[in-house]
CSV table of C-alpha atoms in Angstrom, one decimal:
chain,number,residue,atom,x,y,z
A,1,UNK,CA,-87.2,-43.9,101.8
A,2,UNK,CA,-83.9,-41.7,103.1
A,3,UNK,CA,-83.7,-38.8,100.6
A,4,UNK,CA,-80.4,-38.2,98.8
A,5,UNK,CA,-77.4,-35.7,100.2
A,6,UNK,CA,-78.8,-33.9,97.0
A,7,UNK,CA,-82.4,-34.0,97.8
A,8,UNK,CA,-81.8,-32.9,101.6
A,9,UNK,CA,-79.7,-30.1,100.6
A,10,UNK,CA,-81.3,-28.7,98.1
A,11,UNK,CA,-84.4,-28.9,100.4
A,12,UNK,CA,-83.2,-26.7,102.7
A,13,UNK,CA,-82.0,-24.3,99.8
A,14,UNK,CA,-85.0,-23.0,98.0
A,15,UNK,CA,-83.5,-19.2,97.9
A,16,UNK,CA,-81.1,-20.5,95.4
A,17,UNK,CA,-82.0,-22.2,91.7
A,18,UNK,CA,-80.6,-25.5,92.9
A,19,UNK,CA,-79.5,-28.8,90.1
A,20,UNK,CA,-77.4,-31.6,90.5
A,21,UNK,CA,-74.3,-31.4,88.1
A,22,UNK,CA,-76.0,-34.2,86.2
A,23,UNK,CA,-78.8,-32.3,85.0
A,24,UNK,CA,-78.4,-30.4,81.7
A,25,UNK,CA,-78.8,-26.7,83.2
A,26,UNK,CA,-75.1,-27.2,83.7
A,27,UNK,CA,-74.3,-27.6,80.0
A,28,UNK,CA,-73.3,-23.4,79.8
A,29,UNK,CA,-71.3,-23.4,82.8
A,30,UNK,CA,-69.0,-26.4,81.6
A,31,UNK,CA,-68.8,-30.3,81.4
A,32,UNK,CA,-68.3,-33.3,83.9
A,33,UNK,CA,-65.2,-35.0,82.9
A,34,UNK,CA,-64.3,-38.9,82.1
A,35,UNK,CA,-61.5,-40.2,80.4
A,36,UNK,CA,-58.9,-39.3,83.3
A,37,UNK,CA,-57.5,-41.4,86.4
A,38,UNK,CA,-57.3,-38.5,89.8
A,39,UNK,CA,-56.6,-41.4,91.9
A,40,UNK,CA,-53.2,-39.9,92.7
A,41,UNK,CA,-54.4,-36.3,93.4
A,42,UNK,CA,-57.2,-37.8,95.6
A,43,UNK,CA,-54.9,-39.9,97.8
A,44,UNK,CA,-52.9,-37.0,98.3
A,45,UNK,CA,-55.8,-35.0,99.8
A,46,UNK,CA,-56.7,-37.7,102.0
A,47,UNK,CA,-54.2,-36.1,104.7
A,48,UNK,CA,-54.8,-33.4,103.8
A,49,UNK,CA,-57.1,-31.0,106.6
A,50,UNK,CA,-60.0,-28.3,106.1
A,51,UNK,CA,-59.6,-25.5,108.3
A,52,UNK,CA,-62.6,-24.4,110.3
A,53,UNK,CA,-61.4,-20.4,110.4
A,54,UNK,CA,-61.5,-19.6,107.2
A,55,UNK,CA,-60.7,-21.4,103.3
A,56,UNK,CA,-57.2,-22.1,102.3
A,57,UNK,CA,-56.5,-22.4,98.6
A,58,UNK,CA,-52.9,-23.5,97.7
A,59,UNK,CA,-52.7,-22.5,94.0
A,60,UNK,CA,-49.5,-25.2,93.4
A,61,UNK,CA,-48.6,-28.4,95.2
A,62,UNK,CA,-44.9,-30.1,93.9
A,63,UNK,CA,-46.5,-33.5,95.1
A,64,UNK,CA,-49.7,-32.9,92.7
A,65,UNK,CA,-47.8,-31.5,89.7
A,66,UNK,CA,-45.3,-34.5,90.0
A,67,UNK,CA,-48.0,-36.8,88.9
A,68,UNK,CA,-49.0,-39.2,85.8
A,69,UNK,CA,-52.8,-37.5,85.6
A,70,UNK,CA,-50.7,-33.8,85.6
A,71,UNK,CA,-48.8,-34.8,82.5
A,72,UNK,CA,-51.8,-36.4,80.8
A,73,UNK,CA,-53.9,-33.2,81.6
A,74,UNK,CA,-51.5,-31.1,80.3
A,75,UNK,CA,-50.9,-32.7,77.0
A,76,UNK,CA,-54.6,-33.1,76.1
A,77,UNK,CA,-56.9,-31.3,78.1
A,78,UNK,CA,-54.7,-27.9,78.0
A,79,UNK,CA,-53.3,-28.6,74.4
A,80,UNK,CA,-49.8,-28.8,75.8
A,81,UNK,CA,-50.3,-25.4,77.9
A,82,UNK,CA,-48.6,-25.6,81.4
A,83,UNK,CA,-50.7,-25.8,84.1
A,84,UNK,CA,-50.6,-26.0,88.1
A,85,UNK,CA,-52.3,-28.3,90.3
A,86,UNK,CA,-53.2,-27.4,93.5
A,87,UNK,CA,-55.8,-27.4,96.3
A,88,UNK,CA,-58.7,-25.4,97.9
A,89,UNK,CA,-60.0,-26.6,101.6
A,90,UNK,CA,-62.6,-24.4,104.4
A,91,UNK,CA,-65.6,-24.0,105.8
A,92,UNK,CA,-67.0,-21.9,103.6
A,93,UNK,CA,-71.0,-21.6,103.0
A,94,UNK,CA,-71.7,-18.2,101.4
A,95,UNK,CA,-71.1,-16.5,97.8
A,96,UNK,CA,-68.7,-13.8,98.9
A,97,UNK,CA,-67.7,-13.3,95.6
A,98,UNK,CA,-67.2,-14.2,92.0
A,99,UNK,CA,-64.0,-14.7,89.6
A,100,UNK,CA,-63.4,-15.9,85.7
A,101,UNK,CA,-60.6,-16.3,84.5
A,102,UNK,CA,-59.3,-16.5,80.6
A,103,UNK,CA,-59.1,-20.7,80.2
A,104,UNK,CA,-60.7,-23.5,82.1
A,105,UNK,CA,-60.5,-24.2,85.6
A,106,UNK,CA,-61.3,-28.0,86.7
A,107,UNK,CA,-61.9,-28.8,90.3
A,108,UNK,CA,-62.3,-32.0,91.8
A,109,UNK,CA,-64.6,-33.2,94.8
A,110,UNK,CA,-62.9,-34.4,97.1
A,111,UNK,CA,-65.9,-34.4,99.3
A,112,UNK,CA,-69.7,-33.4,98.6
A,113,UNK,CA,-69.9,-29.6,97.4
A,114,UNK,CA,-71.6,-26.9,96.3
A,115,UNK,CA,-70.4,-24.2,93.4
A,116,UNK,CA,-72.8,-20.9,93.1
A,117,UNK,CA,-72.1,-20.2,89.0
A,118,UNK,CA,-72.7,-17.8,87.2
A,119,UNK,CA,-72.3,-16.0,83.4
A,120,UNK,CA,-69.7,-13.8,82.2
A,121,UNK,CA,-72.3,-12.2,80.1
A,122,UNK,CA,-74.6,-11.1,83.1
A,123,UNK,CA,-71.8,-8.9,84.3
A,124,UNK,CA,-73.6,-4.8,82.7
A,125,UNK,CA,-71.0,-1.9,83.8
A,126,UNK,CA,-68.8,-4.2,85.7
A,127,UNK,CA,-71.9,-5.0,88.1
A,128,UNK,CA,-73.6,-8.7,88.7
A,129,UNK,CA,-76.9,-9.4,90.3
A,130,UNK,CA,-76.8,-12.3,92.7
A,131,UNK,CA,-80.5,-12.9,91.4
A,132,UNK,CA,-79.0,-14.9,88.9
A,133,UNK,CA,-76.6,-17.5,90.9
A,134,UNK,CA,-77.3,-20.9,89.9
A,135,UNK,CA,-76.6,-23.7,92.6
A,136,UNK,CA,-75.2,-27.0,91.5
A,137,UNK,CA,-74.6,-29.5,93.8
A,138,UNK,CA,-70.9,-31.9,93.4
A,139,UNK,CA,-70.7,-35.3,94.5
A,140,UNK,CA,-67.2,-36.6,96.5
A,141,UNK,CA,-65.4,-37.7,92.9
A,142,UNK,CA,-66.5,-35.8,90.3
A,143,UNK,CA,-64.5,-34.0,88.2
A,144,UNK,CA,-65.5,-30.9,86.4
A,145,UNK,CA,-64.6,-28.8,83.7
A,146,UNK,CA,-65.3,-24.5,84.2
A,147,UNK,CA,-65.7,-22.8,80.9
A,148,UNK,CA,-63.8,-19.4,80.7
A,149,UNK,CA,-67.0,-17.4,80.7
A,150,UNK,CA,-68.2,-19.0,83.6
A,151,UNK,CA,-68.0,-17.0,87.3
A,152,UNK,CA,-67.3,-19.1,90.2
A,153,UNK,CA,-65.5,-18.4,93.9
A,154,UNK,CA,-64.8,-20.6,97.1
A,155,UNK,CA,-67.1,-24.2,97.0
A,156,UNK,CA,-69.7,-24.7,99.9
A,157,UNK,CA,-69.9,-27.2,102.2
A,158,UNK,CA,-72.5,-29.5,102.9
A,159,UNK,CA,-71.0,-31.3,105.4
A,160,UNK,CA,-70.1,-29.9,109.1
A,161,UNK,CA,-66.2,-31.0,108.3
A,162,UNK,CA,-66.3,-28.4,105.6
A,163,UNK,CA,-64.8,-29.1,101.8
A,164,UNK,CA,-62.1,-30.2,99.7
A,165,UNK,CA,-61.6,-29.3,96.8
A,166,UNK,CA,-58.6,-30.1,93.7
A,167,UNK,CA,-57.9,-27.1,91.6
A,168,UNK,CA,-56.4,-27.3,88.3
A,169,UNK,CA,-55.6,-23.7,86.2
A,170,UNK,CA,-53.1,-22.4,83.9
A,171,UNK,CA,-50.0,-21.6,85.1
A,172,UNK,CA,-49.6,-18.9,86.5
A,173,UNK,CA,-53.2,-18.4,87.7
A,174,UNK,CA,-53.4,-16.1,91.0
A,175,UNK,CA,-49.8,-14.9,91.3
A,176,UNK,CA,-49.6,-11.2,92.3
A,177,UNK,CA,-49.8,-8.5,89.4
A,178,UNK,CA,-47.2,-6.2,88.5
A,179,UNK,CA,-47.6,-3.0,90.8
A,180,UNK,CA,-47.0,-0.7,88.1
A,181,UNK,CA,-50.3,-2.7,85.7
A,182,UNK,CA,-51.6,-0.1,83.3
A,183,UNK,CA,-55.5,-0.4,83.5
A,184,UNK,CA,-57.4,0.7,80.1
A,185,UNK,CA,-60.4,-0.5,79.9
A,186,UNK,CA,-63.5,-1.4,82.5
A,187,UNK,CA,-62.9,-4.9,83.1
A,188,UNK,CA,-59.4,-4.3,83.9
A,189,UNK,CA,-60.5,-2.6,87.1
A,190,UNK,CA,-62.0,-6.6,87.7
A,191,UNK,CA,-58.0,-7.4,87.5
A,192,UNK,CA,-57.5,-8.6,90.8
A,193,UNK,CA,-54.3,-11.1,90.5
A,194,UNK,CA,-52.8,-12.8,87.5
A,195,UNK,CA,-55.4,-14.3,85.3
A,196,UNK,CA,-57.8,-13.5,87.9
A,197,UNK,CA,-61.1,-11.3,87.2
A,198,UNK,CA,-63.0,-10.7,90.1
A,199,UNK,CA,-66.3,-9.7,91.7
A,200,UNK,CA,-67.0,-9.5,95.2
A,201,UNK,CA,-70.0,-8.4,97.3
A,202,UNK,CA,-70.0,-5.3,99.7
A,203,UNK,CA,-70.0,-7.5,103.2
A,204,UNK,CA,-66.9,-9.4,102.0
A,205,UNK,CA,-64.9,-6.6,103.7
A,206,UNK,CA,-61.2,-8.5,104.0
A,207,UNK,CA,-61.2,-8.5,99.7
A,208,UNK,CA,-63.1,-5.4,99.1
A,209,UNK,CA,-60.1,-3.8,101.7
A,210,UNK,CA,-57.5,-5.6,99.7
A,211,UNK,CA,-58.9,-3.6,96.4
A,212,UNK,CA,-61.1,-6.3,95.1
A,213,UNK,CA,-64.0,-4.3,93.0
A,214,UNK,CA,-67.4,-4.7,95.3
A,215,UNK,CA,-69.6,-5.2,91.7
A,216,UNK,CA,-72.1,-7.9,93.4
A,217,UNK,CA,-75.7,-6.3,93.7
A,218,UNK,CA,-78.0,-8.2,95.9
A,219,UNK,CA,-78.0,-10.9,98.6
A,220,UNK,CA,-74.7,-12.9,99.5
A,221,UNK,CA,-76.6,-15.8,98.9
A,222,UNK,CA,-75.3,-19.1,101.6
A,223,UNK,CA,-76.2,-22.5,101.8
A,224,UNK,CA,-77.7,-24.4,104.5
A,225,UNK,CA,-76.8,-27.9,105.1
């Protein structure tokens, strides 16, 4: 018998604690969600390509946001908070980094995917141990919820196309800062762009030279397809 997508990649992936989204380890991190037609967002991405140099995230797309599901998200799943609807696409295969921001974030497989999670709560004096990554593997369709409190970065691919993601946030969510922010407390030196907490690890050199904090401790863990 042919083993699953799943079962092959989490095969090759025993670095990593590894679970299908279906399995109830990913009850802290957040929630699959039903109840919603993304039929329109997903045609939409159909034309849309994934760049083999690096990841492109788009954080707003007009031709999303002017949508049926948009409204019906925003009314309901926000509570009437205004959201943006965009896009993340690339070739991505390592943990480079990881963010949180203050609300959800829902993303959309547009193909097979994998998100490294992690906890708000593992983060002591603004560092995180990779050590406690959690793998979860995302089939093409399935929509997910990301609790506040749960750190996430880029997808991974498990495909040799790469990934597509659909990225739904508050609005607002990775617009520049202010240049003159005043920072007061620890986790504001996390402040990386609006709404946007971030971790990164040491090798990830292009962020950490852009003044993202280097607080990941440990391997920068990638998946194998």
């Amino acid at each position: 018998m042919a083993l699953s997508k799943f079962e092959t990649i989490k095969g090759l992936n025993k670095h990593v604690s590894f679970f299908h989204v279906e399995d109830r380890t990913f009850t802290p991190y957040g929630k699959i969600i039903k109840g919603y037609d993304f039929h329109e967002l997903q045609t939409y991405m159909e034309d849309i390509e994934i760049p083999q140099d690096q990841n492109l995230y788009i954080a707003s797309v007009a031709n999303m946001e002017n949508t049926r599901v948009k409204e019906q998200i925003q009314t309901a799943f926000y509570g009437e908070m205004s959201i943006q609807i965009g896009y993340c696409n690339g070739p991505n295969s390592t943990l480079n980094g990881l963010e949180y921001h203050k609300g959800s974030e829902i993303n959309i497989a547009v193909t097979d995917l994998v998100l490294l999670l992690g906890k708000v709560q593992d983060i002591q004096d603004n560092i995180y141990d990779s050590n406690n990554v959690t793998a979860f593997f995302i089939p093409k369709g399935t929509a997910v919820e990301l609790y506040s409190t749960t750190l996430h970065f880029a997808p991974c691919k498990v495909n040799n196309d790469g990934f597509k993601t659909i990225v739904i946030l508050p609005s607002g969510t990775n617009e520049p800062l202010k240049e003159d922010l005043e920072k007061r407390t620890e986790e504001d030196k996390l402040l990386f762009m609006k709404n946007k907490w971030l971790l990164v690890h040491p090798e990830r050199k292009q962020l950490v030279s852009r003044g993202a904090y280097a607080g990941i401790r440990g391997e920068n863990i990638s998946i194998f397809q």
